[in-house]
């Protein structure tokens, strides 16, 4: 978390993001249980870090590391792809005026590495049984879903309630304030990246019928970054610094 925060903004953001996310009830609880949601959260953060370090795929070494991280991340849970849609598009479109042959080659290399690794397990998805499982878990509402109903508004607000439970009311207030101040500075590239990473992924999971609060755990990285970004760049800087001082003191 520290490395991602440092890469997107500054070492201060990296330190504070790593500190705050360690106090999220969801992170604290999941790190002490055997499951795939905590490793998936870590994989999303690590993969995003490698993606940004590719320097828009100009760096061959980090392009290869991104491919490995993306591939092994899908072996944890295929839903990692949903969390990487916006970060990948952001990096690709950032230099859309000029995509050299070297950049294109690095993109192809990284995606092929990811594909070959993911096919070690997910190739079975293309069988008849695999398609049935995909239909039951993605396109229909199965028994594991915590969401009941077809109202579009209730779909959009389901995960918002889940975020409050997963990160606590205090950190939810910090997140909402941070999101507000991030919108005010949305023209800045790093703010645009982090805000739309949250919004686009949130919207994608809101459309999927089967829902569970833990499905959005891997987005906690963007949530903590929005919280820290917005508050540190807000008019409330002095109040925030005093709050952080007392928080660290305890």
PDB file of N, CA, C and O in Angstrom, residues 141-149 154 158-159 161-162 165-166 209-217:
ATOM      1  N   UNK A 141     -28.840 -14.520  -9.786  1.00  0.00           N
ATOM      2  CA  UNK A 141     -28.699 -14.293  -8.346  1.00  0.00           C
ATOM      3  C   UNK A 141     -28.738 -15.644  -7.630  1.00  0.00           C
ATOM      4  O   UNK A 141     -29.762 -16.301  -7.574  1.00  0.00           O
ATOM      5  N   UNK A 142     -27.603 -16.077  -7.097  1.00  0.00           N
ATOM      6  CA  UNK A 142     -27.569 -17.391  -6.454  1.00  0.00           C
ATOM      7  C   UNK A 142     -27.762 -17.258  -4.948  1.00  0.00           C
ATOM      8  O   UNK A 142     -27.901 -16.171  -4.406  1.00  0.00           O
ATOM      9  N   UNK A 143     -27.720 -18.393  -4.255  1.00  0.00           N
ATOM     10  CA  UNK A 143     -28.059 -18.428  -2.829  1.00  0.00           C
ATOM     11  C   UNK A 143     -27.033 -17.720  -1.943  1.00  0.00           C
ATOM     12  O   UNK A 143     -27.315 -17.404  -0.794  1.00  0.00           O
ATOM     13  N   UNK A 144     -25.815 -17.484  -2.469  1.00  0.00           N
ATOM     14  CA  UNK A 144     -24.781 -16.846  -1.643  1.00  0.00           C
ATOM     15  C   UNK A 144     -24.909 -15.322  -1.622  1.00  0.00           C
ATOM     16  O   UNK A 144     -24.196 -14.664  -0.879  1.00  0.00           O
ATOM     17  N   UNK A 145     -25.819 -14.778  -2.417  1.00  0.00           N
ATOM     18  CA  UNK A 145     -25.947 -13.329  -2.512  1.00  0.00           C
ATOM     19  C   UNK A 145     -26.561 -12.740  -1.247  1.00  0.00           C
ATOM     20  O   UNK A 145     -27.500 -13.286  -0.683  1.00  0.00           O
ATOM     21  N   UNK A 146     -26.023 -11.596  -0.809  1.00  0.00           N
ATOM     22  CA  UNK A 146     -26.597 -10.867   0.326  1.00  0.00           C
ATOM     23  C   UNK A 146     -27.632  -9.852  -0.140  1.00  0.00           C
ATOM     24  O   UNK A 146     -28.260  -9.194   0.678  1.00  0.00           O
ATOM     25  N   UNK A 147     -27.783  -9.730  -1.447  1.00  0.00           N
ATOM     26  CA  UNK A 147     -28.695  -8.735  -2.006  1.00  0.00           C
ATOM     27  C   UNK A 147     -29.963  -9.402  -2.510  1.00  0.00           C
ATOM     28  O   UNK A 147     -29.922 -10.403  -3.217  1.00  0.00           O
ATOM     29  N   UNK A 148     -31.093  -8.844  -2.131  1.00  0.00           N
ATOM     30  CA  UNK A 148     -32.386  -9.337  -2.601  1.00  0.00           C
ATOM     31  C   UNK A 148     -33.158  -8.159  -3.177  1.00  0.00           C
ATOM     32  O   UNK A 148     -33.345  -7.142  -2.517  1.00  0.00           O
ATOM     33  N   UNK A 149     -33.605  -8.295  -4.416  1.00  0.00           N
ATOM     34  CA  UNK A 149     -34.369  -7.229  -5.040  1.00  0.00           C
ATOM     35  C   UNK A 149     -33.837  -6.903  -6.421  1.00  0.00           C
ATOM     36  O   UNK A 149     -32.741  -7.301  -6.795  1.00  0.00           O
ATOM     37  N   UNK A 154     -31.399   0.453  -5.243  1.00  0.00           N
ATOM     38  CA  UNK A 154     -30.938  -0.409  -4.148  1.00  0.00           C
ATOM     39  C   UNK A 154     -29.669  -1.157  -4.541  1.00  0.00           C
ATOM     40  O   UNK A 154     -28.832  -1.451  -3.699  1.00  0.00           O
ATOM     41  N   UNK A 158     -26.189  -0.709  -2.329  1.00  0.00           N
ATOM     42  CA  UNK A 158     -25.846  -1.906  -1.541  1.00  0.00           C
ATOM     43  C   UNK A 158     -24.406  -1.864  -1.054  1.00  0.00           C
ATOM     44  O   UNK A 158     -24.125  -2.058   0.133  1.00  0.00           O
ATOM     45  N   UNK A 159     -23.475  -1.606  -1.955  1.00  0.00           N
ATOM     46  CA  UNK A 159     -22.056  -1.627  -1.583  1.00  0.00           C
ATOM     47  C   UNK A 159     -21.647  -0.403  -0.772  1.00  0.00           C
ATOM     48  O   UNK A 159     -20.655  -0.450  -0.043  1.00  0.00           O
ATOM     49  N   UNK A 161     -23.415   0.825   1.673  1.00  0.00           N
ATOM     50  CA  UNK A 161     -23.666   0.381   3.052  1.00  0.00           C
ATOM     51  C   UNK A 161     -22.580  -0.599   3.490  1.00  0.00           C
ATOM     52  O   UNK A 161     -22.135  -0.576   4.640  1.00  0.00           O
ATOM     53  N   UNK A 162     -22.156  -1.450   2.560  1.00  0.00           N
ATOM     54  CA  UNK A 162     -21.108  -2.423   2.872  1.00  0.00           C
ATOM     55  C   UNK A 162     -19.783  -1.759   3.195  1.00  0.00           C
ATOM     56  O   UNK A 162     -19.061  -2.203   4.085  1.00  0.00           O
ATOM     57  N   UNK A 165     -19.714  -0.609   6.764  1.00  0.00           N
ATOM     58  CA  UNK A 165     -19.495  -1.721   7.694  1.00  0.00           C
ATOM     59  C   UNK A 165     -18.062  -2.240   7.628  1.00  0.00           C
ATOM     60  O   UNK A 165     -17.495  -2.646   8.640  1.00  0.00           O
ATOM     61  N   UNK A 166     -17.480  -2.196   6.434  1.00  0.00           N
ATOM     62  CA  UNK A 166     -16.138  -2.761   6.244  1.00  0.00           C
ATOM     63  C   UNK A 166     -15.019  -1.868   6.768  1.00  0.00           C
ATOM     64  O   UNK A 166     -13.966  -2.371   7.169  1.00  0.00           O
ATOM     65  N   UNK A 209     -25.600  -9.069 -10.550  1.00  0.00           N
ATOM     66  CA  UNK A 209     -26.761  -9.390  -9.716  1.00  0.00           C
ATOM     67  C   UNK A 209     -26.351  -9.994  -8.381  1.00  0.00           C
ATOM     68  O   UNK A 209     -26.842  -9.606  -7.323  1.00  0.00           O
ATOM     69  N   UNK A 210     -25.450 -10.987  -8.412  1.00  0.00           N
ATOM     70  CA  UNK A 210     -24.998 -11.615  -7.173  1.00  0.00           C
ATOM     71  C   UNK A 210     -24.084 -10.667  -6.417  1.00  0.00           C
ATOM     72  O   UNK A 210     -23.073 -10.215  -6.952  1.00  0.00           O
ATOM     73  N   UNK A 211     -24.433 -10.372  -5.165  1.00  0.00           N
ATOM     74  CA  UNK A 211     -23.682  -9.391  -4.395  1.00  0.00           C
ATOM     75  C   UNK A 211     -23.335  -9.922  -3.000  1.00  0.00           C
ATOM     76  O   UNK A 211     -24.113 -10.649  -2.400  1.00  0.00           O
ATOM     77  N   UNK A 212     -22.164  -9.502  -2.544  1.00  0.00           N
ATOM     78  CA  UNK A 212     -21.719  -9.794  -1.186  1.00  0.00           C
ATOM     79  C   UNK A 212     -20.777  -8.671  -0.785  1.00  0.00           C
ATOM     80  O   UNK A 212     -20.003  -8.185  -1.609  1.00  0.00           O
ATOM     81  N   UNK A 213     -20.832  -8.252   0.474  1.00  0.00           N
ATOM     82  CA  UNK A 213     -19.999  -7.113   0.903  1.00  0.00           C
ATOM     83  C   UNK A 213     -18.513  -7.345   0.649  1.00  0.00           C
ATOM     84  O   UNK A 213     -17.782  -6.423   0.324  1.00  0.00           O
ATOM     85  N   UNK A 214     -18.083  -8.589   0.769  1.00  0.00           N
ATOM     86  CA  UNK A 214     -16.652  -8.877   0.614  1.00  0.00           C
ATOM     87  C   UNK A 214     -16.184  -8.770  -0.834  1.00  0.00           C
ATOM     88  O   UNK A 214     -14.972  -8.672  -1.090  1.00  0.00           O
ATOM     89  N   UNK A 215     -17.113  -8.767  -1.808  1.00  0.00           N
ATOM     90  CA  UNK A 215     -16.720  -8.698  -3.208  1.00  0.00           C
ATOM     91  C   UNK A 215     -15.982  -7.400  -3.535  1.00  0.00           C
ATOM     92  O   UNK A 215     -15.204  -7.350  -4.485  1.00  0.00           O
ATOM     93  N   UNK A 216     -16.239  -6.345  -2.770  1.00  0.00           N
ATOM     94  CA  UNK A 216     -15.631  -5.052  -3.052  1.00  0.00           C
ATOM     95  C   UNK A 216     -14.425  -4.768  -2.148  1.00  0.00           C
ATOM     96  O   UNK A 216     -13.887  -3.663  -2.175  1.00  0.00           O
ATOM     97  N   UNK A 217     -13.990  -5.760  -1.371  1.00  0.00           N
ATOM     98  CA  UNK A 217     -12.823  -5.565  -0.502  1.00  0.00           C
ATOM     99  C   UNK A 217     -11.587  -5.077  -1.265  1.00  0.00           C
ATOM    100  O   UNK A 217     -10.867  -4.206  -0.773  1.00  0.00           O
TER     101      UNK A 217
END
